[in-house]
PDB file of C-alpha atoms in Angstrom:
ATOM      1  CA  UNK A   1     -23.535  28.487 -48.236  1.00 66.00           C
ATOM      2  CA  UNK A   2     -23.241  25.740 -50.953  1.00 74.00           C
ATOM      3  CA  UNK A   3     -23.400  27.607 -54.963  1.00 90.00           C
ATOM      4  CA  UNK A   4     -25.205  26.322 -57.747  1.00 91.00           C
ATOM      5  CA  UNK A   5     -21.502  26.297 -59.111  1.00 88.00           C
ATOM      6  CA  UNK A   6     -20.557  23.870 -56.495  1.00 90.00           C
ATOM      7  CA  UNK A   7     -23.482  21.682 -56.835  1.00 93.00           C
ATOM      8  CA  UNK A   8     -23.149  21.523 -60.641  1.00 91.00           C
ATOM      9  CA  UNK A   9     -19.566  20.405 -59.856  1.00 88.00           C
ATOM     10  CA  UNK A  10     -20.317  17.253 -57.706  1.00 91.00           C
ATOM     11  CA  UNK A  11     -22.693  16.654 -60.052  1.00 93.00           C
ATOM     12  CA  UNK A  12     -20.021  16.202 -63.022  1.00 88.00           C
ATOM     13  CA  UNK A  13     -17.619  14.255 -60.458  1.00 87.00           C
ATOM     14  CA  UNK A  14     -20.661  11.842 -60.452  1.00 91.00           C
ATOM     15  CA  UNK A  15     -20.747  11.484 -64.018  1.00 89.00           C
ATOM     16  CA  UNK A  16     -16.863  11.080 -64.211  1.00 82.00           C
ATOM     17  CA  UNK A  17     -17.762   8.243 -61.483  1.00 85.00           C
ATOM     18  CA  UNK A  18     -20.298   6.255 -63.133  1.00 88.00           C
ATOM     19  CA  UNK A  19     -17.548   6.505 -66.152  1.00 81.00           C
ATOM     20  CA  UNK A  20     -15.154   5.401 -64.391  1.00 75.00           C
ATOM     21  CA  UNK A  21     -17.369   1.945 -62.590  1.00 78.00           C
ATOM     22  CA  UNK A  22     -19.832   1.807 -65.559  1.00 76.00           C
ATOM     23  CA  UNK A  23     -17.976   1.882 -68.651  1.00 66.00           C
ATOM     24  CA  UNK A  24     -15.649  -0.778 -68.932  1.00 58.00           C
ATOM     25  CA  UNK A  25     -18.368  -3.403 -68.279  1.00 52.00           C
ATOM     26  CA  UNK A  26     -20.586  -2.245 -70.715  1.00 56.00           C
ATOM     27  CA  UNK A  27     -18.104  -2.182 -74.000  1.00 53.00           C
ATOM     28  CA  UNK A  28     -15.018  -3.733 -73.469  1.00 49.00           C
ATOM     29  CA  UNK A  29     -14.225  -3.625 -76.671  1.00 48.00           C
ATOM     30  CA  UNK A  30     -15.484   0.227 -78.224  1.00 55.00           C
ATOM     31  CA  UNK A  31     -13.474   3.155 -77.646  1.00 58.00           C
ATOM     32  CA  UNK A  32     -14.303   4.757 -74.200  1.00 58.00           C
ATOM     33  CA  UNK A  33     -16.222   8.078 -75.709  1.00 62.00           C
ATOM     34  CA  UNK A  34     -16.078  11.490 -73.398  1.00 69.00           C
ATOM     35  CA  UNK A  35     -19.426  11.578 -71.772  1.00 79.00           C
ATOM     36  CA  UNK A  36     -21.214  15.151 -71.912  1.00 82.00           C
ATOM     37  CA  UNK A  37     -20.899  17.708 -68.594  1.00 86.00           C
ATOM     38  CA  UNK A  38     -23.292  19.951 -67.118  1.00 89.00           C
ATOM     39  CA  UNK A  39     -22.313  23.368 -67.184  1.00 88.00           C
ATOM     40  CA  UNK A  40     -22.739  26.357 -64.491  1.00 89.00           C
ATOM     41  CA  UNK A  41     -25.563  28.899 -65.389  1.00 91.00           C
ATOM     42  CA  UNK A  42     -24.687  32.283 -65.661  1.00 86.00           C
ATOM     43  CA  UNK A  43     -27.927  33.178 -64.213  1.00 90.00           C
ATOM     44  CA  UNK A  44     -31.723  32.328 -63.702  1.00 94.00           C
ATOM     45  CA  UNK A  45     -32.756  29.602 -65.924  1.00 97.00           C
ATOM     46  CA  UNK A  46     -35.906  30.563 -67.388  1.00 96.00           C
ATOM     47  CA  UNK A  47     -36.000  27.516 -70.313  1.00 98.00           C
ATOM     48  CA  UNK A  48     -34.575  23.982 -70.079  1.00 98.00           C
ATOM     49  CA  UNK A  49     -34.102  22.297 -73.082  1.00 97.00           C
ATOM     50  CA  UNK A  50     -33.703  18.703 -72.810  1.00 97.00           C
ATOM     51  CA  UNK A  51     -32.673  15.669 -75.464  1.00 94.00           C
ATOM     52  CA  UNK A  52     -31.790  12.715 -75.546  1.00 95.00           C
ATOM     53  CA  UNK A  53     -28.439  12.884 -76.044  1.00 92.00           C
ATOM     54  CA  UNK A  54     -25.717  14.164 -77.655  1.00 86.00           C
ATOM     55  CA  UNK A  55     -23.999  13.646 -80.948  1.00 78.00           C
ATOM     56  CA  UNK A  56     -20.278  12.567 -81.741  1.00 66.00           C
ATOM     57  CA  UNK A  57     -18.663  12.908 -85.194  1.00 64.00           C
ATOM     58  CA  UNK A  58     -14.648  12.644 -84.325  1.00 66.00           C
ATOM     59  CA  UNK A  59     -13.840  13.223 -87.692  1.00 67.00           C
ATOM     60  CA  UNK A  60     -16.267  16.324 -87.949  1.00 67.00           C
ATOM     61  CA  UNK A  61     -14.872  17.491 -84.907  1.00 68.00           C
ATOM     62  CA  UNK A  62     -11.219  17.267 -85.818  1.00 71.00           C
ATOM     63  CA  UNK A  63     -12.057  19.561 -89.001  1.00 74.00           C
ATOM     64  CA  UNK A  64     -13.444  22.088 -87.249  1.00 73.00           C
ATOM     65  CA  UNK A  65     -10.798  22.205 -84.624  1.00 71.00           C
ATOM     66  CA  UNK A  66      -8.428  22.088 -87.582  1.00 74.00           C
ATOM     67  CA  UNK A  67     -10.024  25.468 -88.895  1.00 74.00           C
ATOM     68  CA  UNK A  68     -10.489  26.706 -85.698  1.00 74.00           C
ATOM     69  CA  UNK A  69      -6.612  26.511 -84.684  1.00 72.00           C
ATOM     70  CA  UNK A  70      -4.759  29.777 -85.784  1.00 71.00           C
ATOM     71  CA  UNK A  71      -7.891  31.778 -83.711  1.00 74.00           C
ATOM     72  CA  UNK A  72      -7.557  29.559 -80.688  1.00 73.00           C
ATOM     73  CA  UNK A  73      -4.396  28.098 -79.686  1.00 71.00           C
ATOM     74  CA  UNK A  74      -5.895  27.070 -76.925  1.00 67.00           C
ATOM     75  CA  UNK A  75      -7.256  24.356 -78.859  1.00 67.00           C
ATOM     76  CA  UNK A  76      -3.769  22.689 -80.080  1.00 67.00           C
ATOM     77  CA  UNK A  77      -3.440  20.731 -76.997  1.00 65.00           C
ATOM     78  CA  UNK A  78      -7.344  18.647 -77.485  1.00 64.00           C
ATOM     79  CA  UNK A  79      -6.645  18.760 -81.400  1.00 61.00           C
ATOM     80  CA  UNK A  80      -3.850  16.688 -80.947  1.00 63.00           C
ATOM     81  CA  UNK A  81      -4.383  14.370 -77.880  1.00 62.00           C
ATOM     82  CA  UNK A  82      -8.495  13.813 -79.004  1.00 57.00           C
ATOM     83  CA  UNK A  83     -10.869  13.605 -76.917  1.00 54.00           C
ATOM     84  CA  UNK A  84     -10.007  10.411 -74.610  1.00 54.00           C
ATOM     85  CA  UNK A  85      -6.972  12.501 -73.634  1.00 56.00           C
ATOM     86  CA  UNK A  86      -9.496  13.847 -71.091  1.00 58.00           C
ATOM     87  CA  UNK A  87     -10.755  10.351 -69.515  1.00 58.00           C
ATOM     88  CA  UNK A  88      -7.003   9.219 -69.526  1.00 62.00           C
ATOM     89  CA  UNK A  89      -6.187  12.544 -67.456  1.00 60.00           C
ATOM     90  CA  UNK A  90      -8.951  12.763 -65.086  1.00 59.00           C
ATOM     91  CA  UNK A  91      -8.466   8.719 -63.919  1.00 60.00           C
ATOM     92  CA  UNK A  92      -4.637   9.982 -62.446  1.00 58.00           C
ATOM     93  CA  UNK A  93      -4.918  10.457 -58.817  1.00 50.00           C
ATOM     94  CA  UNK A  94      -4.807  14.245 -59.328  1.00 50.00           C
ATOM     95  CA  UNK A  95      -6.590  15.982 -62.072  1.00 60.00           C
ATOM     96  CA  UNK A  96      -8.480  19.528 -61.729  1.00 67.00           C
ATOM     97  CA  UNK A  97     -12.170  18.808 -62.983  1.00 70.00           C
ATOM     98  CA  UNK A  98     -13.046  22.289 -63.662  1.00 72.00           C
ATOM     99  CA  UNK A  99      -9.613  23.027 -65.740  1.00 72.00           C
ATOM    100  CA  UNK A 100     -10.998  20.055 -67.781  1.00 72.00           C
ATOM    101  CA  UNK A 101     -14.507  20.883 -68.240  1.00 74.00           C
ATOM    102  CA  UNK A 102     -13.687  24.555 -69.200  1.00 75.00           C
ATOM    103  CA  UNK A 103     -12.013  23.344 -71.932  1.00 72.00           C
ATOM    104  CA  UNK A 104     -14.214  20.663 -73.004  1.00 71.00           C
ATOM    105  CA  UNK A 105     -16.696  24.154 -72.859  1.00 73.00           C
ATOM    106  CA  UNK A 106     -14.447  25.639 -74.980  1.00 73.00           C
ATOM    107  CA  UNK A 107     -14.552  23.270 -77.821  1.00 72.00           C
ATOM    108  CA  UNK A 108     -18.481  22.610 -77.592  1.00 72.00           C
ATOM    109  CA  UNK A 109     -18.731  26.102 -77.968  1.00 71.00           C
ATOM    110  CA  UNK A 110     -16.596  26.086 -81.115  1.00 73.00           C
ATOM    111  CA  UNK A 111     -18.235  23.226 -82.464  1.00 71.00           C
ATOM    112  CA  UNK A 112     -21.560  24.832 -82.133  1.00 70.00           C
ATOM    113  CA  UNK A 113     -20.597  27.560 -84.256  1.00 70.00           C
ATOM    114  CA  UNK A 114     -20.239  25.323 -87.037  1.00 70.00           C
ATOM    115  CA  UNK A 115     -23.578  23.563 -86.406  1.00 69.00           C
ATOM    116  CA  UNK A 116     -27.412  24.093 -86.167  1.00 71.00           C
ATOM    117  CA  UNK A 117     -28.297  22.510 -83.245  1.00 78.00           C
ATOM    118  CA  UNK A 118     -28.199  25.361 -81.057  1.00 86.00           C
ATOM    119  CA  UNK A 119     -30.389  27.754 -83.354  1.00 88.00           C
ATOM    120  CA  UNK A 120     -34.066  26.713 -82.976  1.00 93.00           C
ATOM    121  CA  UNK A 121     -33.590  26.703 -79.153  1.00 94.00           C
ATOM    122  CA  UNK A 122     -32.095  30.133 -79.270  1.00 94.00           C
ATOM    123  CA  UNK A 123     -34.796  31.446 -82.002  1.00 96.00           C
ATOM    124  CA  UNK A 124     -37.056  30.109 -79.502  1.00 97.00           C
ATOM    125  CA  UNK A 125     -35.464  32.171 -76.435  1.00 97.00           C
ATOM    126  CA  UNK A 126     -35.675  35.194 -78.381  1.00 97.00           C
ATOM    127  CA  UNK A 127     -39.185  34.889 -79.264  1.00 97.00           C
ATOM    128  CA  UNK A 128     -40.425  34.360 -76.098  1.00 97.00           C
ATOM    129  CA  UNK A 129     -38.203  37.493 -74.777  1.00 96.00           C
ATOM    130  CA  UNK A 130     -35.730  35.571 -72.720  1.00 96.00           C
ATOM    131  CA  UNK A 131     -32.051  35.839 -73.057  1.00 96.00           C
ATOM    132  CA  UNK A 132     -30.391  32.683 -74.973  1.00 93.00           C
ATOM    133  CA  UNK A 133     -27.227  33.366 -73.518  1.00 89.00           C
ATOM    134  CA  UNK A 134     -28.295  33.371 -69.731  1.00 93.00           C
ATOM    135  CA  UNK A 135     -31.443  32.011 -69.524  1.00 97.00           C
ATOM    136  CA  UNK A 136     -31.239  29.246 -71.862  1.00 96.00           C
ATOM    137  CA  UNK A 137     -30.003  25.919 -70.722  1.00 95.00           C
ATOM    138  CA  UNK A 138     -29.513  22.821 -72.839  1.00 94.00           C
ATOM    139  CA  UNK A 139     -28.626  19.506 -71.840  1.00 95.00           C
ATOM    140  CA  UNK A 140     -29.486  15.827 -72.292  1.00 95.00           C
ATOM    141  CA  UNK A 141     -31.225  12.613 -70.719  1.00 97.00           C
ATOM    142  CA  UNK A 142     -28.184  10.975 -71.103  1.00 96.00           C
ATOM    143  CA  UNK A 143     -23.998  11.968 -71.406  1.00 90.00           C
ATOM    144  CA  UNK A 144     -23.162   9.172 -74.002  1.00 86.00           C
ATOM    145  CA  UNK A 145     -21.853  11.315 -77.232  1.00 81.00           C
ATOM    146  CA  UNK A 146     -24.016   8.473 -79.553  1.00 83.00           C
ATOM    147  CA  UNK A 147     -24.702   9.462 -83.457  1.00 82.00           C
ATOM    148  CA  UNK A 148     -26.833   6.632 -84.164  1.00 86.00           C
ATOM    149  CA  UNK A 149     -29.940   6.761 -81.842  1.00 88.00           C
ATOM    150  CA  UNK A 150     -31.175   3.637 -82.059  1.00 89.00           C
ATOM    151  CA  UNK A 151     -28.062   1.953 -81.771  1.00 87.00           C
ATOM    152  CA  UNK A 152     -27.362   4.004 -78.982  1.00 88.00           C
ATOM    153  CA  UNK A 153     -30.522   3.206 -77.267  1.00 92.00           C
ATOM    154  CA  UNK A 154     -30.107  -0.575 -78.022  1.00 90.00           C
ATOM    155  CA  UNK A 155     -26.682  -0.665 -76.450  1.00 86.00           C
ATOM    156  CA  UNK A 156     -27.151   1.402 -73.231  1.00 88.00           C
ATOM    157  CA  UNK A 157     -30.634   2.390 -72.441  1.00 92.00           C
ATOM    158  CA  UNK A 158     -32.881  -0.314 -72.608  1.00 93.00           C
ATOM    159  CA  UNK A 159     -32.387  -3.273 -70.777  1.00 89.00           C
ATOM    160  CA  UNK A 160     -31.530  -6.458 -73.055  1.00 83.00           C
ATOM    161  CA  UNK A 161     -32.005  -3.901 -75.930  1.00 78.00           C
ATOM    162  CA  UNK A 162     -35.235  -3.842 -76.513  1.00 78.00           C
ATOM    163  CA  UNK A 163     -37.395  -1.208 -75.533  1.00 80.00           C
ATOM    164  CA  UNK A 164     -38.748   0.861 -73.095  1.00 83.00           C
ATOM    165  CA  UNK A 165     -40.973  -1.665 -71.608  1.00 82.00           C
ATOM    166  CA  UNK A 166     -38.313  -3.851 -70.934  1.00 82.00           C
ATOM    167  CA  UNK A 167     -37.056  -1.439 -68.679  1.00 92.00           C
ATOM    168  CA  UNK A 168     -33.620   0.700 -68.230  1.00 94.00           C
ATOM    169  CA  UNK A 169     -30.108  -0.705 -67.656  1.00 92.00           C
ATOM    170  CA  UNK A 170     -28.488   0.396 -63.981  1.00 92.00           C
ATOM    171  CA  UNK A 171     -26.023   2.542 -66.089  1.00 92.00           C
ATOM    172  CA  UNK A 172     -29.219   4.710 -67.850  1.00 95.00           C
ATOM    173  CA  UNK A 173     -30.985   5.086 -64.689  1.00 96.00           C
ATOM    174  CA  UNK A 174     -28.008   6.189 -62.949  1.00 96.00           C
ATOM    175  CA  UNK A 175     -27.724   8.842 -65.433  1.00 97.00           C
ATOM    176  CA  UNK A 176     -31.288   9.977 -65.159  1.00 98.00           C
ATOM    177  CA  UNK A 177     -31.353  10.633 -61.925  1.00 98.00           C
ATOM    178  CA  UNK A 178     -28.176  12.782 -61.755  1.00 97.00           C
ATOM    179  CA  UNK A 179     -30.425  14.621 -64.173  1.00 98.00           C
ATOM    180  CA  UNK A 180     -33.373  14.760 -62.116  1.00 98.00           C
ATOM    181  CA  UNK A 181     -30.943  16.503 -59.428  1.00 98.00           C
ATOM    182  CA  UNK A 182     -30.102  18.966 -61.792  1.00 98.00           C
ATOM    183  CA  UNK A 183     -33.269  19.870 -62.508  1.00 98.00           C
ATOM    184  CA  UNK A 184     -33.524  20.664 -58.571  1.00 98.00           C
ATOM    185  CA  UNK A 185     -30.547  22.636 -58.787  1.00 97.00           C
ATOM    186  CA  UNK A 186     -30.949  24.906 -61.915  1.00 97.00           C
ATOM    187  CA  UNK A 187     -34.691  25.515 -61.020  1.00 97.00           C
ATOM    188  CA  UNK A 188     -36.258  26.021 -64.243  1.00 97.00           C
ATOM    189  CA  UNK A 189     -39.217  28.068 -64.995  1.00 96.00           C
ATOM    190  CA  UNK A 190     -39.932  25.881 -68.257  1.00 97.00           C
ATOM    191  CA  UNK A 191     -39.058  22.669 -69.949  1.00 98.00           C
ATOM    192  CA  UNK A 192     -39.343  21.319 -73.256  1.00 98.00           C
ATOM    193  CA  UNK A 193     -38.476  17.640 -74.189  1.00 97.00           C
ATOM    194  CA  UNK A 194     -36.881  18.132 -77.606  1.00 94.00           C
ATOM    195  CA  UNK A 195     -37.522  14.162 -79.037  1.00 93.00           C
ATOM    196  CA  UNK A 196     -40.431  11.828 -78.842  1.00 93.00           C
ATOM    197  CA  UNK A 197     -38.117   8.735 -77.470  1.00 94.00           C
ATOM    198  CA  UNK A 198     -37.013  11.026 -74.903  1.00 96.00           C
ATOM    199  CA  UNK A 199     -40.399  12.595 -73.716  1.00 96.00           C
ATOM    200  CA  UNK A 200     -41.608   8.797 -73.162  1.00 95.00           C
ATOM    201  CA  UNK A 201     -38.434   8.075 -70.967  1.00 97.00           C
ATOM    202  CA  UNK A 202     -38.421  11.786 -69.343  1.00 98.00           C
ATOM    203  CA  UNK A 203     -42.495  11.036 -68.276  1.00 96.00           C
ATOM    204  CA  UNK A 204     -41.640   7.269 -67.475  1.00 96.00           C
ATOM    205  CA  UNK A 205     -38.611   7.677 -65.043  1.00 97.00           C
ATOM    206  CA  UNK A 206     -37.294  11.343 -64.305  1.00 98.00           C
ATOM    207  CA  UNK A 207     -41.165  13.362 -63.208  1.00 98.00           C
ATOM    208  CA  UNK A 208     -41.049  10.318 -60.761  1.00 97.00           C
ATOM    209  CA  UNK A 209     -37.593  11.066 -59.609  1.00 98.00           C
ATOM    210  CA  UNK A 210     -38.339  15.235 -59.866  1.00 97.00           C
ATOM    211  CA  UNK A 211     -42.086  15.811 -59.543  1.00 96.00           C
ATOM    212  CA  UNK A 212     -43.836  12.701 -57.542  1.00 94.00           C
ATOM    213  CA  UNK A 213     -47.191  14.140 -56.727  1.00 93.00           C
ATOM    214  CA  UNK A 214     -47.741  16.550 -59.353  1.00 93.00           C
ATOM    215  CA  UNK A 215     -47.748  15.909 -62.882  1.00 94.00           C
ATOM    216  CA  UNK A 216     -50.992  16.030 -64.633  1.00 95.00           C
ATOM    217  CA  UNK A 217     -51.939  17.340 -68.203  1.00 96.00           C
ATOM    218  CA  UNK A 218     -53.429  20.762 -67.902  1.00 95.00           C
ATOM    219  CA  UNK A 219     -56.412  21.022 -70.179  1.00 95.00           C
ATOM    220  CA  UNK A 220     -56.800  25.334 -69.887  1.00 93.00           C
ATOM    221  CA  UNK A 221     -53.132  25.354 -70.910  1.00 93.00           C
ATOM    222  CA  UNK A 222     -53.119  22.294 -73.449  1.00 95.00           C
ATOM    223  CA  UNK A 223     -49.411  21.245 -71.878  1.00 96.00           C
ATOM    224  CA  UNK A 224     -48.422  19.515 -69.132  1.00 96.00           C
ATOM    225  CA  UNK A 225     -47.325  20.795 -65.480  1.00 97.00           C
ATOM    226  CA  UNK A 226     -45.274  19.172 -62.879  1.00 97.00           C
ATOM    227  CA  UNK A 227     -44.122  21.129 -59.385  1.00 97.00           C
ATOM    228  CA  UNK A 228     -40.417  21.884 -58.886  1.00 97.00           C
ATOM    229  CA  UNK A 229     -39.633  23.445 -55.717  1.00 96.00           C
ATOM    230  CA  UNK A 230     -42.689  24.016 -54.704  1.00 95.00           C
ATOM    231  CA  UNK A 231     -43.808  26.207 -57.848  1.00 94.00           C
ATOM    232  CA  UNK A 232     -46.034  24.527 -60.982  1.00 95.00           C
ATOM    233  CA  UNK A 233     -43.699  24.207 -64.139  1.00 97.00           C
ATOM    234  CA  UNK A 234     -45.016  23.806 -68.147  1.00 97.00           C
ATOM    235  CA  UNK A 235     -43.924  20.883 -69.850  1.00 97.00           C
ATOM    236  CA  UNK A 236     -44.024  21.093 -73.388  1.00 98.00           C
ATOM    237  CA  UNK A 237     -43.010  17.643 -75.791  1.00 96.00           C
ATOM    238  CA  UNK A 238     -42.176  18.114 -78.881  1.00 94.00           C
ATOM    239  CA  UNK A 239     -39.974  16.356 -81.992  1.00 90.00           C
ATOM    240  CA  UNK A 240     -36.825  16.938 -82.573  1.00 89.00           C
ATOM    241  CA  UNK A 241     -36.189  20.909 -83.700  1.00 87.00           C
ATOM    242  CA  UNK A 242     -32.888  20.184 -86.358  1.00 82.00           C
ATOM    243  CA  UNK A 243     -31.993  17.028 -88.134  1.00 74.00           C
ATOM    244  CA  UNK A 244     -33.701  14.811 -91.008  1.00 74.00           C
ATOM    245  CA  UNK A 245     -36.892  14.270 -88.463  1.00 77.00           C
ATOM    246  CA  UNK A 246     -36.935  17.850 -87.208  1.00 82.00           C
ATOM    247  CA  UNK A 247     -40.047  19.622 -86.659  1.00 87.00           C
ATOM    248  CA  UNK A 248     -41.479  21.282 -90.296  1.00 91.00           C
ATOM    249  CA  UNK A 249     -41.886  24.711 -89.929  1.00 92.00           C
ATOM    250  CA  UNK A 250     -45.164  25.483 -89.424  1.00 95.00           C
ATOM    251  CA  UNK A 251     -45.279  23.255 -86.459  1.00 94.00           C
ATOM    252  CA  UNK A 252     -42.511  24.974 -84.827  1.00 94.00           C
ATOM    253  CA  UNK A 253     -44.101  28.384 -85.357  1.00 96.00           C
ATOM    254  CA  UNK A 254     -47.017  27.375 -83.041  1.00 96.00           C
ATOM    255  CA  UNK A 255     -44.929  25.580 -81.112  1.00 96.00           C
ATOM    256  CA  UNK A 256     -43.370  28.648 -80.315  1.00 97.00           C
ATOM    257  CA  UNK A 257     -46.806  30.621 -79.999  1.00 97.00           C
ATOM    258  CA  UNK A 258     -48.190  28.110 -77.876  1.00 97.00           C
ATOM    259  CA  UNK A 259     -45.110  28.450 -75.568  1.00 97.00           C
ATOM    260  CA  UNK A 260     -45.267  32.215 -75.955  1.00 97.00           C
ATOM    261  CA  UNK A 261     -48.809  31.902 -74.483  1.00 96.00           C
ATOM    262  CA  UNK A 262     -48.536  29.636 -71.643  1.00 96.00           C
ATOM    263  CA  UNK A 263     -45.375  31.514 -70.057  1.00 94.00           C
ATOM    264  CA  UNK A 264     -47.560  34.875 -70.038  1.00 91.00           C
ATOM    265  CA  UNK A 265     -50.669  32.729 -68.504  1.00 87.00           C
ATOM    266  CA  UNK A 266     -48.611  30.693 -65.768  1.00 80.00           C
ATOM    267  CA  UNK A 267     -44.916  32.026 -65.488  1.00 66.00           C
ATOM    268  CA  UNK A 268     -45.356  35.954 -65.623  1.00 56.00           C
TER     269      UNK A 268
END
């Protein structure tokens, strides 16, 4: 019988792949970054958190892994080497992926200690009485660790860097649908988009790839619901929940309520 562990696995020897193919023809010139990995659940996922992707501050990084040193020895060997250490390693013939992505796990989960991204999804867990540290799952549309969004989107997204009408380089779409598997795979019982670029791409190109006959907005409900697996799934789009642009507060308290109230309605 083939494990969600073992599916989430070829999924992140895809990734490595389209690294490995896409990269090099893209930027020739920039610093190859380490793309983001999909980790194994631990259990159920009950709520998917998805944006657009994630962040990169080497220098922020190093700090923290500086501080984080006499705790964690573990952590000398990546403090040193950086971060391309692990594309250098994993292009030799024979590398061990999941040695490599536990400790690429081990220093997101470090870094996350030192920053907020993580808290709004979990204070959203909690509220709606589901556990943050087995039921929560957060990932991105895309594995590029980008700062600058629209640079980011300029440079790999949309095709001749315009915009989303233009349509999506090979390398983007590529990406999207190796999330739309994992969507499959990890079976969530609810999804929130978590940035208003995102939402436009996630409706535009991964329902498609995940939901093709469902996806309607559901006016009892005031969300939107798409089938995975055969069983109806709440979409909820929102702004981004941390940063500059994050969602005021008042907004994410009924964000949270409305959530609250369409997982007791549809889910339970």
């Amino acid at each position: 019988m083939v494990t969600i562990q073992t599916n989430i696995e070829r999924l992140n020897r895809l990734i490595l792949s389209l690294w490995r193919k896409n990269w090099r023809g893209i930027q020739r010139d920039e610093e190859e970054p380490l793309p983001a990995f999909f980790k194994t659940p631990s259990s159920e996922v009950k709520l998917l958190f998805i944006g657009i992707n994630p962040a990169l501050n080497k220098d922020d990084y190093r700090k923290i892994l500086k501080k984080e040193l006499k705790e964690n020895p573990n952590l000398q060997k990546v403090y040193e080497e950086g971060f391309r250490s692990f594309i250098t390693r994993s292009r030799t013939k024979v590398y061990n992926l999941h040695e490599l992505i536990s400790e690429l796990e081990l220093v997101e989960h470090i870094i996350g200690k030192h920053h907020n991204y993580e808290k709004r999804p979990k204070e959203i867990a909690r509220y709606l009485g589901i556990d943050p540290g087995r039921e929560l799952y957060m990932t991105d549309l895309f594995f590029i660790r980008k700062t600058n969004q629209a640079e980011f989107l300029k440079t790999y997204v949309y095709r001749n860097g315009k915009n989303i009408n233009e349509g999506l380089t090979t390398f983007a779409l590529r990406q999207l649908k190796i999330l739309s598997i994992l969507i499959k795979i990890i079976n969530p019982k609810m999804i929130i988009i978590c940035n208003a670029e995102a939402a436009r791409l996630f409706k535009k190109y991964v329902i498609p790839m995940v939901s093709p006959k469902i996806n309607y907005f559901c006016n009892e409900f005031g969300t939107y619901i798409i089938n995975i697996n055969g069983r109806n799934v709440p979409i909820f789009y929102s702004s981004m929940l941390s940063g500059q642009r994050a969602l005021d507060s008042f907004s994410f308290e009924r964000l949270k309520w409305h959530m609250k109230t369409v997982m007791n309605k549809i889910i339970e």
